[in-house]
Amino acid sequence: LGNPMLQHVRTRLSDEGLVIELFDAAGRPLFGLGSAAPTPRMAALLEMVGEVLTIAENRVAVTGHTDAAPFAARGGGYGNWELSSDRAHAARRALERAGVDPVRFARVTGKGDVEPAFAESPADPRNRRIEITLLRSDLDPAALGE
């Protein structure tokens, strides 16, 4: 339990299944600023989660979220929507490298800043997160967008 990596991890149950949240902490980001490139810390977290996910057979959903800080460093309309989607895809690729079969992914989604974990504090670093959901096996596939 003394693993400092665990300060970036929270789990919860949702209607869809088990949600594993990987989130930034103050001064300890999981992605480079304005980038979809995972930091070494995030790469290690995704490898750890990926190894755990190989134990199950459930479908997986990956969702990227940003904080409310406006982002337009690349110009040309690249903003929080694109950044959250690119980060979700980077997480998916890392999970695949860790052994998660690509056919298990039900969806990869970017939510921008529209669903903050801490709505009362839209700039909170914990709003910058990746949610990896181990989907319930009893859900209707049509409800998953398949």
Coordinates of C-alpha atoms in Angstrom, one line a residue:
L1 CA 0.0 0.0 0.0
G2 CA 3.0 2.3 0.2
N3 CA 3.3 2.5 -3.6
P4 CA 3.4 6.2 -4.5
M5 CA 1.8 5.3 -7.9
L6 CA -1.5 4.5 -6.1
Q7 CA -2.0 8.2 -5.4
H8 CA -3.0 8.4 -9.1
V9 CA -5.5 5.5 -9.0
R10 CA -9.2 5.4 -7.8
T11 CA -11.7 2.6 -8.5
R12 CA -15.4 2.8 -8.3
L13 CA -18.4 0.9 -9.6
S14 CA -20.7 2.4 -12.2
D15 CA -23.8 1.1 -14.0
E16 CA -21.4 0.0 -16.7
G17 CA -18.9 -1.9 -14.6
L18 CA -15.7 -1.4 -12.7
V19 CA -14.1 2.0 -13.4
I20 CA -10.3 2.4 -12.9
E21 CA -9.5 6.1 -12.9
L22 CA -5.9 7.3 -13.5
F23 CA -5.6 11.0 -12.7
D24 CA -3.0 13.7 -12.4
A25 CA -1.9 14.9 -9.0
A26 CA -0.6 18.4 -8.3
G27 CA 2.9 18.6 -9.8
R28 CA 2.8 15.0 -11.0
P29 CA 1.1 14.9 -14.4
L30 CA 0.4 11.6 -16.3
F31 CA 0.8 13.2 -19.7
G32 CA 3.0 16.0 -20.9
L33 CA 1.4 19.5 -20.9
G34 CA -0.9 19.7 -23.8
S35 CA 0.4 16.3 -25.1
A36 CA -0.9 12.8 -25.6
A37 CA 2.5 11.4 -24.8
P38 CA 2.3 9.5 -21.5
T39 CA 4.9 10.3 -18.8
P40 CA 7.0 7.4 -17.5
R41 CA 4.6 7.4 -14.5
M42 CA 1.6 6.9 -16.7
A43 CA 3.3 4.3 -18.8
A44 CA 4.0 2.3 -15.6
L45 CA 0.4 2.7 -14.4
L46 CA -1.0 1.6 -17.7
E47 CA 1.3 -1.4 -17.8
M48 CA 0.2 -2.3 -14.3
V49 CA -3.5 -1.9 -15.2
G50 CA -3.1 -3.8 -18.5
E51 CA -1.6 -6.7 -16.7
V52 CA -4.5 -6.8 -14.3
L53 CA -7.0 -6.6 -17.2
T54 CA -5.5 -9.6 -18.8
I55 CA -6.9 -11.7 -15.9
A56 CA -10.5 -10.9 -17.0
E57 CA -12.3 -11.4 -20.3
N58 CA -14.7 -8.4 -20.1
R59 CA -14.9 -5.8 -22.8
V60 CA -13.1 -2.5 -22.0
A61 CA -13.9 1.1 -22.5
V62 CA -11.4 3.9 -22.3
T63 CA -12.3 7.5 -21.8
G64 CA -10.1 10.6 -21.7
H65 CA -10.9 13.7 -19.8
T66 CA -9.2 17.1 -19.5
D67 CA -9.5 20.0 -17.0
A68 CA -11.3 23.2 -18.0
A69 CA -8.1 25.1 -18.9
P70 CA -8.5 26.1 -22.5
F71 CA -6.0 24.4 -24.8
A72 CA -5.1 25.6 -28.2
A73 CA -1.3 25.2 -28.4
R74 CA -1.4 23.5 -31.8
G75 CA -3.9 25.9 -33.3
G76 CA -6.0 24.7 -36.2
G77 CA -8.9 23.8 -33.9
Y78 CA -7.0 21.3 -31.8
G79 CA -8.5 21.7 -28.3
N80 CA -9.6 19.7 -25.2
W81 CA -11.8 17.4 -27.3
E82 CA -9.0 16.3 -29.5
L83 CA -6.5 16.2 -26.6
S84 CA -8.8 14.0 -24.5
S85 CA -9.4 11.6 -27.5
D86 CA -5.7 11.4 -28.3
R87 CA -4.9 10.6 -24.7
A88 CA -7.6 7.9 -24.6
H89 CA -6.1 6.3 -27.7
A90 CA -2.6 6.5 -26.2
A91 CA -3.9 4.7 -23.1
R92 CA -5.6 2.1 -25.3
R93 CA -2.3 1.5 -27.2
A94 CA -0.4 1.1 -23.9
L95 CA -3.0 -1.4 -22.6
E96 CA -2.6 -3.4 -25.8
R97 CA 1.2 -3.4 -25.4
A98 CA 0.6 -4.7 -21.8
G99 CA -1.4 -7.7 -23.2
V100 CA -5.0 -6.6 -23.5
D101 CA -6.4 -8.2 -26.6
P102 CA -7.5 -5.4 -29.1
V103 CA -10.8 -7.1 -29.7
R104 CA -11.8 -6.5 -26.1
F105 CA -12.1 -2.7 -26.6
A106 CA -15.7 -1.7 -26.9
R107 CA -15.0 2.0 -27.3
V108 CA -12.4 4.8 -26.9
T109 CA -13.8 8.2 -26.2
G110 CA -12.7 11.7 -25.5
K111 CA -14.9 13.8 -23.3
G112 CA -12.9 17.1 -23.2
D113 CA -13.8 19.0 -20.1
V114 CA -17.5 18.3 -20.0
E115 CA -17.6 15.7 -17.2
P116 CA -15.2 16.9 -14.5
A117 CA -14.5 14.6 -11.6
F118 CA -14.5 17.8 -9.4
A119 CA -17.1 20.1 -10.9
E120 CA -16.7 22.6 -8.1
S121 CA -13.0 23.0 -9.1
P122 CA -12.8 22.8 -12.9
A123 CA -9.0 23.4 -13.0
D124 CA -8.3 20.7 -10.4
P125 CA -5.5 18.4 -11.8
R126 CA -7.6 15.3 -10.9
N127 CA -10.0 16.3 -13.7
R128 CA -7.2 15.4 -16.1
R129 CA -7.8 11.6 -16.2
I130 CA -8.2 8.4 -18.1
E131 CA -11.1 6.1 -17.1
I132 CA -10.7 2.5 -17.9
T133 CA -14.0 0.6 -17.5
L134 CA -14.1 -3.1 -17.2
L135 CA -17.6 -3.5 -18.7
R136 CA -20.2 -5.7 -17.1
S137 CA -20.6 -8.9 -19.1
D138 CA -24.4 -8.9 -18.7
L139 CA -24.9 -5.6 -20.5
D140 CA -26.6 -5.6 -23.9
P141 CA -23.9 -5.0 -26.6
A142 CA -26.3 -2.6 -28.4
A143 CA -26.1 -0.4 -25.3
L144 CA -22.4 -0.2 -25.6
G145 CA -22.5 1.3 -29.1
E146 CA -21.6 -2.0 -30.8

